[in-house]
Coordinates of C-alpha atoms and ligand atoms in Angstrom, one line a residue:
X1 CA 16.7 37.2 -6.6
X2 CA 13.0 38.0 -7.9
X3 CA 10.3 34.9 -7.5
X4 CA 9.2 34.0 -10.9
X5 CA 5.8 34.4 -11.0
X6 CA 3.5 31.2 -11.4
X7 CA 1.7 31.5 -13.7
X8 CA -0.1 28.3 -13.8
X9 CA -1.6 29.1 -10.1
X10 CA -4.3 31.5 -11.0
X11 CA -5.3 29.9 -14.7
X12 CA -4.1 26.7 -15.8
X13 CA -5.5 27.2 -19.0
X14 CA -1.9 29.4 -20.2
X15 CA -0.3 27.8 -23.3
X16 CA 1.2 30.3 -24.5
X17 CA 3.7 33.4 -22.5
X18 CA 6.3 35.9 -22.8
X19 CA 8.7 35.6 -20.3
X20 CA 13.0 37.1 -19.5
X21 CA 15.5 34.8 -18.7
X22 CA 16.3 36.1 -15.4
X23 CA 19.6 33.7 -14.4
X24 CA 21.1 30.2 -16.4
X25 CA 23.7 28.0 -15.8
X26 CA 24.9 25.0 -17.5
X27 CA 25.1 21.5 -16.0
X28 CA 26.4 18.5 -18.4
X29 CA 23.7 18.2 -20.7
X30 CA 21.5 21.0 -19.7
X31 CA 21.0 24.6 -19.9
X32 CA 19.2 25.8 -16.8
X33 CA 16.5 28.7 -16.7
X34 CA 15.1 30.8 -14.4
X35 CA 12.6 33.0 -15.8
X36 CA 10.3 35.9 -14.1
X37 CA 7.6 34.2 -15.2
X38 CA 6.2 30.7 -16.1
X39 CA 3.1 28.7 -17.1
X40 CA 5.3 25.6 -16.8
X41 CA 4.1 23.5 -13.6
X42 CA 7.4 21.7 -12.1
X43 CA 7.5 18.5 -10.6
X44 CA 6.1 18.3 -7.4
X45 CA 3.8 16.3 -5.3
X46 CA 3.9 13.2 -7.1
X47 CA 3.1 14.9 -10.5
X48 CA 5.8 15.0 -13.6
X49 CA 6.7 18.4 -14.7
X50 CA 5.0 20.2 -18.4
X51 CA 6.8 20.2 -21.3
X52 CA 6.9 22.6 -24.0
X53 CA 8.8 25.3 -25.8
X54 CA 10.9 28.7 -25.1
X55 CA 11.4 29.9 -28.6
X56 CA 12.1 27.0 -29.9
X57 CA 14.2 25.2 -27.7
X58 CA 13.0 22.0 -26.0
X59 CA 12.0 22.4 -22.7
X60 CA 12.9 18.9 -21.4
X61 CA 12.1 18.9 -17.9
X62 CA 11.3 21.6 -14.8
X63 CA 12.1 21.3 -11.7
X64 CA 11.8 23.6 -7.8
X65 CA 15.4 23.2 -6.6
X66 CA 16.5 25.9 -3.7
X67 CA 13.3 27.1 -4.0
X68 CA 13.5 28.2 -7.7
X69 CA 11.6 27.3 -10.9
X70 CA 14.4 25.7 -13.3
X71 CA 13.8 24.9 -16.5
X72 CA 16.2 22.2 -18.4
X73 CA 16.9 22.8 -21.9
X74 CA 19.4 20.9 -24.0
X75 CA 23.0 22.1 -23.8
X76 CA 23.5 22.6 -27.2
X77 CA 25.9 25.3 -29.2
X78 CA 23.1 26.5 -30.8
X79 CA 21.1 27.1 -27.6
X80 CA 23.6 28.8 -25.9
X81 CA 24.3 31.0 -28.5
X82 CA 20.7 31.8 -28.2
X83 CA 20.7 32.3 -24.3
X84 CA 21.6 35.0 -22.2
X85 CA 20.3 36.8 -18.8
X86 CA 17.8 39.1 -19.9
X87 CA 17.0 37.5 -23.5
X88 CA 13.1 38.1 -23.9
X89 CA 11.8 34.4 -24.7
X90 CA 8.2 32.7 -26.0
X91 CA 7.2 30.1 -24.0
X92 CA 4.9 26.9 -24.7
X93 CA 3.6 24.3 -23.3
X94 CA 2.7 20.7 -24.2
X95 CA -1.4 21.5 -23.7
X96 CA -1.8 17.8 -24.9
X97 CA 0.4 16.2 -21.9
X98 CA -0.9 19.2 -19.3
X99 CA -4.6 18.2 -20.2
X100 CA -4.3 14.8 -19.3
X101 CA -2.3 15.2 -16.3
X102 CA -5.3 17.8 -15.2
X103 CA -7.9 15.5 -16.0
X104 CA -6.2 12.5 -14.0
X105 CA -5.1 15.3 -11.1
X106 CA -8.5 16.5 -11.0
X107 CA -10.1 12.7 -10.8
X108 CA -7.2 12.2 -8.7
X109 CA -9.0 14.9 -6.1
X110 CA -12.7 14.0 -6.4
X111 CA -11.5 9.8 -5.9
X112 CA -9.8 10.9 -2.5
X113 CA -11.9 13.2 -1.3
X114 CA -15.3 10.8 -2.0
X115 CA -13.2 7.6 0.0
X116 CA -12.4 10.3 3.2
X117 CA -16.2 11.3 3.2
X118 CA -17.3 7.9 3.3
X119 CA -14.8 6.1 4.7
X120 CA -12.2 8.6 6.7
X121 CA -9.4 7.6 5.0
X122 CA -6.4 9.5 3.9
X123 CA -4.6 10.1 0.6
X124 CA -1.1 9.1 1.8
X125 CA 1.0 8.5 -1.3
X126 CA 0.5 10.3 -5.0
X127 CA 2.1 9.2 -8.3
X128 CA 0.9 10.8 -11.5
X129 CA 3.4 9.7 -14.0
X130 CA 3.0 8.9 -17.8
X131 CA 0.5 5.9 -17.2
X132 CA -1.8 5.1 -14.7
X133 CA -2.4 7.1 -11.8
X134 CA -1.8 5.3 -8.5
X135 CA -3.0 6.2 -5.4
X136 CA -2.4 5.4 -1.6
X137 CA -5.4 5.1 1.0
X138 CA -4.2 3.9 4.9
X139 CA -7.5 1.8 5.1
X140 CA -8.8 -1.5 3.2
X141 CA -11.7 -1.7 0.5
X142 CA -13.9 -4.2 0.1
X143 CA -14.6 -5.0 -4.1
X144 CA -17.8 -3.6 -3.3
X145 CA -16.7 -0.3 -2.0
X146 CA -14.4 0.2 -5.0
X147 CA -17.5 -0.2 -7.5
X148 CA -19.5 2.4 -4.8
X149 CA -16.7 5.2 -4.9
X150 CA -16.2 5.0 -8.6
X151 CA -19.5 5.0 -9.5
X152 CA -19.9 8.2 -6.9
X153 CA -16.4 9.6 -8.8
X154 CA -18.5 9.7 -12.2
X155 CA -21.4 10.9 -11.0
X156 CA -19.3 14.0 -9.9
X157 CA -17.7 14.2 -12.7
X158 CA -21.2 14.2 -15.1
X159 CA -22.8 16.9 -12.6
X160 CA -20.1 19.3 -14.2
X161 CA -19.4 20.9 -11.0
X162 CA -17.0 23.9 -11.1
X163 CA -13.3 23.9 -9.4
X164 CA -12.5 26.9 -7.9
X165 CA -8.9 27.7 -6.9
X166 CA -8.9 29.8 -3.4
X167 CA -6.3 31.5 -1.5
X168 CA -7.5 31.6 1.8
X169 CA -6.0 34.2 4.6
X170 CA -4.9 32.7 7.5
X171 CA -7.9 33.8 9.5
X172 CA -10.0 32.0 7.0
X173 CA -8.3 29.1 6.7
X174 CA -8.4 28.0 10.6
X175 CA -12.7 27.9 9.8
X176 CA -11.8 25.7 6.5
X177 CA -12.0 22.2 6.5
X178 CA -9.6 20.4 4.2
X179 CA -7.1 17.5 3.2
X180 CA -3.9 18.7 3.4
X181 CA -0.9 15.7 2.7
X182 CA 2.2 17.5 4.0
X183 CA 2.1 21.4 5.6
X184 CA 2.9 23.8 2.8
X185 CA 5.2 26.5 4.2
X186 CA 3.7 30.4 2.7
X187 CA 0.2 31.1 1.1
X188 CA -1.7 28.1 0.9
X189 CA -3.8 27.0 -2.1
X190 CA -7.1 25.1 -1.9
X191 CA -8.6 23.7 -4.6
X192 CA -12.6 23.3 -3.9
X193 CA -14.9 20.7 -5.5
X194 CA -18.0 22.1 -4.2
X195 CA -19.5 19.1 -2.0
X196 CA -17.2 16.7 -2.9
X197 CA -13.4 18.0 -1.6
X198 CA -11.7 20.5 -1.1
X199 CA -8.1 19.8 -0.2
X200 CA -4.6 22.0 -0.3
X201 CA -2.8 21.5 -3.7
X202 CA -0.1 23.8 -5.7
X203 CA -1.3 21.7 -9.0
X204 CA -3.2 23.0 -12.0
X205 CA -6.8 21.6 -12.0
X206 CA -9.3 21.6 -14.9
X207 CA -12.4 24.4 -14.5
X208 CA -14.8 21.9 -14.5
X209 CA -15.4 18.3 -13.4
X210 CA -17.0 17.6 -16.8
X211 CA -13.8 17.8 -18.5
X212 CA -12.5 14.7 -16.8
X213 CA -14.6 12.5 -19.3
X214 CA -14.6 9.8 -16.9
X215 CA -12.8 8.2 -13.9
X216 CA -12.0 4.2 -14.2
X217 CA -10.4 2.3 -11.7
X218 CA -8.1 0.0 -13.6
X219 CA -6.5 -2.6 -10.5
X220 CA -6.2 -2.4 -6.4
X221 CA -3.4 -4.1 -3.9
X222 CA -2.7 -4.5 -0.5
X223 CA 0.1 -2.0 -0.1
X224 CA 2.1 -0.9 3.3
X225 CA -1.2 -2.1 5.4
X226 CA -3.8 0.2 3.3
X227 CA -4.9 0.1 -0.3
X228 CA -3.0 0.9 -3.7
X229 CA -5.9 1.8 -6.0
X230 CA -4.8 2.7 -9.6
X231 CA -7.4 4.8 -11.7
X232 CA -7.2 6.2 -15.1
X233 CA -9.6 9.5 -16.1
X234 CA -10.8 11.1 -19.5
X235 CA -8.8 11.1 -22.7
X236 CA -6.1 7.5 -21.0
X237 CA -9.0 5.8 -19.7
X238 CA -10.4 5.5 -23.2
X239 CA -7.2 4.6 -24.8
X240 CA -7.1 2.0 -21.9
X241 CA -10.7 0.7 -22.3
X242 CA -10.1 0.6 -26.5
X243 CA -6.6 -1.7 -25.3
X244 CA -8.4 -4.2 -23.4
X245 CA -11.7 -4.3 -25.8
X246 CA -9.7 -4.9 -28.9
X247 CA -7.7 -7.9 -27.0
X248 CA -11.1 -9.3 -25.8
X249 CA -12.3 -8.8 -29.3
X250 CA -9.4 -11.2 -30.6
X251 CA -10.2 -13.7 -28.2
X252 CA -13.7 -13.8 -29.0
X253 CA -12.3 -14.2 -33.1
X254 CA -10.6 -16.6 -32.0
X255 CA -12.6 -18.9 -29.5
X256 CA -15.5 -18.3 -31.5
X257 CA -17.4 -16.8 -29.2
X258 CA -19.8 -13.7 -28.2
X259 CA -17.4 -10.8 -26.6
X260 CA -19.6 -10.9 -24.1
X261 CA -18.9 -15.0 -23.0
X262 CA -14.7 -15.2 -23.9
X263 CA -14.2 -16.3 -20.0
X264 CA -16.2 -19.0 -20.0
X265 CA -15.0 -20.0 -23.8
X266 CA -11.3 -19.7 -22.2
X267 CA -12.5 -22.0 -19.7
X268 CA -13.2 -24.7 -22.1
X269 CA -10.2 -24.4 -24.1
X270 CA -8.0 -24.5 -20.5
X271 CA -10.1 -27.8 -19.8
X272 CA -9.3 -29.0 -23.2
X273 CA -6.4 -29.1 -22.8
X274 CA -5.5 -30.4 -19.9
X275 CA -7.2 -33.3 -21.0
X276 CA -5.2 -33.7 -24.1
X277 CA -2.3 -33.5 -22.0
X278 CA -3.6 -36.3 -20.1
X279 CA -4.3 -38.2 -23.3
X280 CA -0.9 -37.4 -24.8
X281 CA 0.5 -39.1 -21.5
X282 CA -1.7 -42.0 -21.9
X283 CA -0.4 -42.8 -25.5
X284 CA 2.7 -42.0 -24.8
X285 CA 3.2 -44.7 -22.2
X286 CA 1.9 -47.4 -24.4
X287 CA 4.3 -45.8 -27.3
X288 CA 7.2 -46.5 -25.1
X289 CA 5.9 -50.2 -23.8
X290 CA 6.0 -50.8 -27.3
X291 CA 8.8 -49.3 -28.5
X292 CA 11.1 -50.6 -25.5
X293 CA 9.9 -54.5 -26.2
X294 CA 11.3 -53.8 -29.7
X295 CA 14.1 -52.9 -28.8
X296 CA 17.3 -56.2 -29.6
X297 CA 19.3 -56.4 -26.8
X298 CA 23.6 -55.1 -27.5
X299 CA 26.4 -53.8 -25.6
X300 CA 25.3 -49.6 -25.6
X301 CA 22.0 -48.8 -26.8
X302 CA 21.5 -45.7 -28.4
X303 CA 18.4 -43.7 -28.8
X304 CA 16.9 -40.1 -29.9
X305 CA 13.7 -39.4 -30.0
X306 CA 11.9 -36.3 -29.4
X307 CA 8.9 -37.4 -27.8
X308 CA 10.8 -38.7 -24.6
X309 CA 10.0 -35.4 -22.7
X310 CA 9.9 -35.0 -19.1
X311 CA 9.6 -37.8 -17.0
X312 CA 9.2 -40.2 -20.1
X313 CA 12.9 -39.8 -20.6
X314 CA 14.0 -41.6 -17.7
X315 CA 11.1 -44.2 -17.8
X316 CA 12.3 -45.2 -21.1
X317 CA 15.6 -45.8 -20.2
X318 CA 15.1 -47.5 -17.3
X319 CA 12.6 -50.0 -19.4
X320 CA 15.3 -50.6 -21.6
X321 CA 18.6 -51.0 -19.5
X322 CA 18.0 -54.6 -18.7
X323 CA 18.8 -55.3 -22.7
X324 CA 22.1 -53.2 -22.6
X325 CA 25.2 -55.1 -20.6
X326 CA 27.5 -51.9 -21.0
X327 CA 24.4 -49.0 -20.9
X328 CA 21.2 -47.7 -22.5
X329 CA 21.4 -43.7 -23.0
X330 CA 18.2 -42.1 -24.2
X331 CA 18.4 -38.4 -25.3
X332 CA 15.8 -35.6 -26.7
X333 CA 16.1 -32.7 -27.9
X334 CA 14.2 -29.6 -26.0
X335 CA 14.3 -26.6 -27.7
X336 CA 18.0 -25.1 -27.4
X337 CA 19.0 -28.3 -25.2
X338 CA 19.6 -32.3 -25.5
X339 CA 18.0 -33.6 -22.0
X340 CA 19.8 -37.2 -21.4
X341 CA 19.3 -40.0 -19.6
X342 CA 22.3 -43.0 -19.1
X343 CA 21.3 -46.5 -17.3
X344 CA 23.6 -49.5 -16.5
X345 CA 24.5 -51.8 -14.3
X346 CA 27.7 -53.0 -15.3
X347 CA 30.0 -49.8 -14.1
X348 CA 29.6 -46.7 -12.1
X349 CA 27.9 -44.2 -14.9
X350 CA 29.1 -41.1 -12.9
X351 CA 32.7 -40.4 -14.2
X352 CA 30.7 -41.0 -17.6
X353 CA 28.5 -38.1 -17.1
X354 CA 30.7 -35.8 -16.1
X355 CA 32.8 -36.3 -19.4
X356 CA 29.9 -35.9 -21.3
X357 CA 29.3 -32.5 -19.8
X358 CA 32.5 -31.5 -20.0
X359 CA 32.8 -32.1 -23.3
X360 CA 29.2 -30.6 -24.5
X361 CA 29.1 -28.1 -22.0
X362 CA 26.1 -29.9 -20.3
X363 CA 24.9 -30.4 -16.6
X364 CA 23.6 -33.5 -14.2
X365 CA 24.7 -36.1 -12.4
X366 CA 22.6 -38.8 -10.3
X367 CA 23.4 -42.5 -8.6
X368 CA 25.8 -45.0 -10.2
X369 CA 23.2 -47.0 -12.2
X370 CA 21.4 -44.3 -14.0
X371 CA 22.5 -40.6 -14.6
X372 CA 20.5 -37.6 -16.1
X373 CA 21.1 -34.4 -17.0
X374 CA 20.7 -31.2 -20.2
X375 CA 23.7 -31.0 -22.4
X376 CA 23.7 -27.3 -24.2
X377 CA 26.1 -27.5 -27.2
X378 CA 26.0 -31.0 -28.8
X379 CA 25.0 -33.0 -31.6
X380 CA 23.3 -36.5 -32.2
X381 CA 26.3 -37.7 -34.8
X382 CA 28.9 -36.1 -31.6
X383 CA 27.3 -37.9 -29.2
X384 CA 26.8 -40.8 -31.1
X385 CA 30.8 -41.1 -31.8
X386 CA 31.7 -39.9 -28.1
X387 CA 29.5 -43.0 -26.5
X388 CA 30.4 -45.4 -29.2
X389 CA 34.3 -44.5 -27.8
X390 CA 33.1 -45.1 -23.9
X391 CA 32.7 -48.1 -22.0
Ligands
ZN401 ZN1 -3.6 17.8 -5.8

């Protein structure tokens, strides 16, 4: 069994390759290559695999199992009429997704290696997925310190420095210092950010830091006693920053206010409201007062009205019950549900309550006097009927 050659080591600028199906096999849904050579980088060290084209089949996902490059196709009839050992093949790859994930990988390098300069701390957990790049540090940040290394991360970026790709022997490599995250078994690949980092890596890495755009860190937790910091670089960091500008942009439309001030216009509408809220309680209170005192008193007093929400439910009812000799029973509709409340002091209201759930699939309970409770499939003309029937 031949190694396929990587091709993406030495130039990660390869889109386009010929290459010879040197073994397949099928699993389920997939057809699995291994070619003699590749440009496609596999998963590995917290980075998603390329994705491209051989001929043009789909090349869905490629992965380093036993030690071999495998590429997934789709297990189709067409593709395996295609397919066979030896079948000389064109390979592609997604430049658009491999771009990005160089630009982030790349940021990814400088961020770490600018925090273990200035602070000593170590890269201890990678994820380079389809969204934002998130990664590990076994030490704490102040807000301060975040602001300081990205600020120091752009700066490298804008002095355009060159990444070079070395393959050190082993002699050399006991006089270079570098971050290494795990001990790669075989030749070991640095990648070196002259004065920034240099740090081992099998990943494909843009030529120069320029062509990261820009490195923005976008959030930062507490995670496993360290720091998760979660950045964004180049072409994602501008969709990102367009995202959040255009939302800000609609809250300044609609507060009527300068992009620059929607906080502190937010503000005022939060305050707003909460003293409406207060106000609506206020009238509310006096609504009820009045409505209760003109309320004639009867056996079973009936009532629906939608503004007895929350408490007000039960503070109705319980103005009210005195002017009842069987029971007052107060309900409201909330959205999907009928929230009641049943007072009395003639007879135990609890076997009453549990008939009324029963029957309109509903929940609560409470003391004999006075029961409460959320009934989920009834009607005011059902309940009506059903309490008219009771007592
Ligand atoms: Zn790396």
């Amino acid at each position: 069994m031949t190694m396929t050659e990587k091709l993406y080591d030495g130039d990660s600028y390869i889109t386009e390759f010929e290459c010879k199906a040197v073994d397949l096999y099928t699993t389920g849904n997939h057809i699995c290559l291994i070619l003699d050579r590749t440009a496609f980088f596999p998963e590995g060290g917290g980075q998603t695999s390329d994705r491209g084209w051989l001929n043009n089949m789909n090349v869905e996902n490629v992965q380093i199992i036993d030690g071999k490059i495998i590429h997934f196709v789709e297990n189709s009839e067409e593709n395996v009429k295609k397919l066979e050992i030896g079948a000389h093949l064109a390979g592609k790859i997604d430049f658009k997704k491999r771009f990005s994930d160089m630009q982030q990988h790349s940021g990814e390098h400088i961020f770490s290696g600018i925090v273990h300069k200035l602070y000593g701390y170590n890269n201890v957990g990678f994820h380079l997925g389809s969204e934002v790049v998130t990664l590990d540090f076994d030490g704490e940040f102040s807000e301060e310190d975040i602001c300081k290394v990205e600020s120091l991360v752009n700066k490298a970026v804008w002095d355009n420095l060159e990444i070079r790709i070395l393959f050190p022997t082993d002699e050399e490599l006991k006089t270079i210092d570098y971050r290494s995250k795990i001990e790669i078994e075989g030749q070991t690949r640095l990648v070196e950010i002259p004065g920034v980092d240099m740090c081992a890596c099998c990943a494909p890495h843009v030529r120069r830091t320029g062509e990261i755009g820009t490195v923005m860190v976008v959030g930062y937790e507490r995670y496993k006693g360290g720091t998760r910091i979660s950045i964004l670089c180049g072409e994602r960091a501008l969709t990102d920053i367009r995202h959040k500008l255009n939302e800000n942009k609609k809250v300044s439309v609609l507060t009527k206010a300068k992009q620059e001030e929607t906080s502190a216009a937010v503000e005022r509408l939060l305050e707003e409201n909460e003293r409406l809220k207060y106000e609506i309680v206020g009238l509310n209170r006096r609504f009820i007062k009045d409505e209760a005192e003109r309320i004639s008193p009867s056996d079973r007093i009936i009532i629906f009205d939608s503004r007895l929400k929350d408490k007000l439910l039960s503070d109705f009812t319980l103005s009210i019950m005195d002017k009842a000799t069987c029971f007052a029973a107060c309900f409201c509709e909330d959205r999907e549900i009928i929230r009641y409340c049943i007072a009395g002091k003639s007879t135990d209201l609890r076997p009453l309550a549990k008939k009324l759930n029963t029957k309109f699939s509903g929940r609560g309970g409470g003391r004999p006097e006075i029961v409460q409770g959320s009934l989920a499939a009834a009607t005011e003309e059902g309940l009506r009927a059903f309490l008219n029937a009771e007592c």
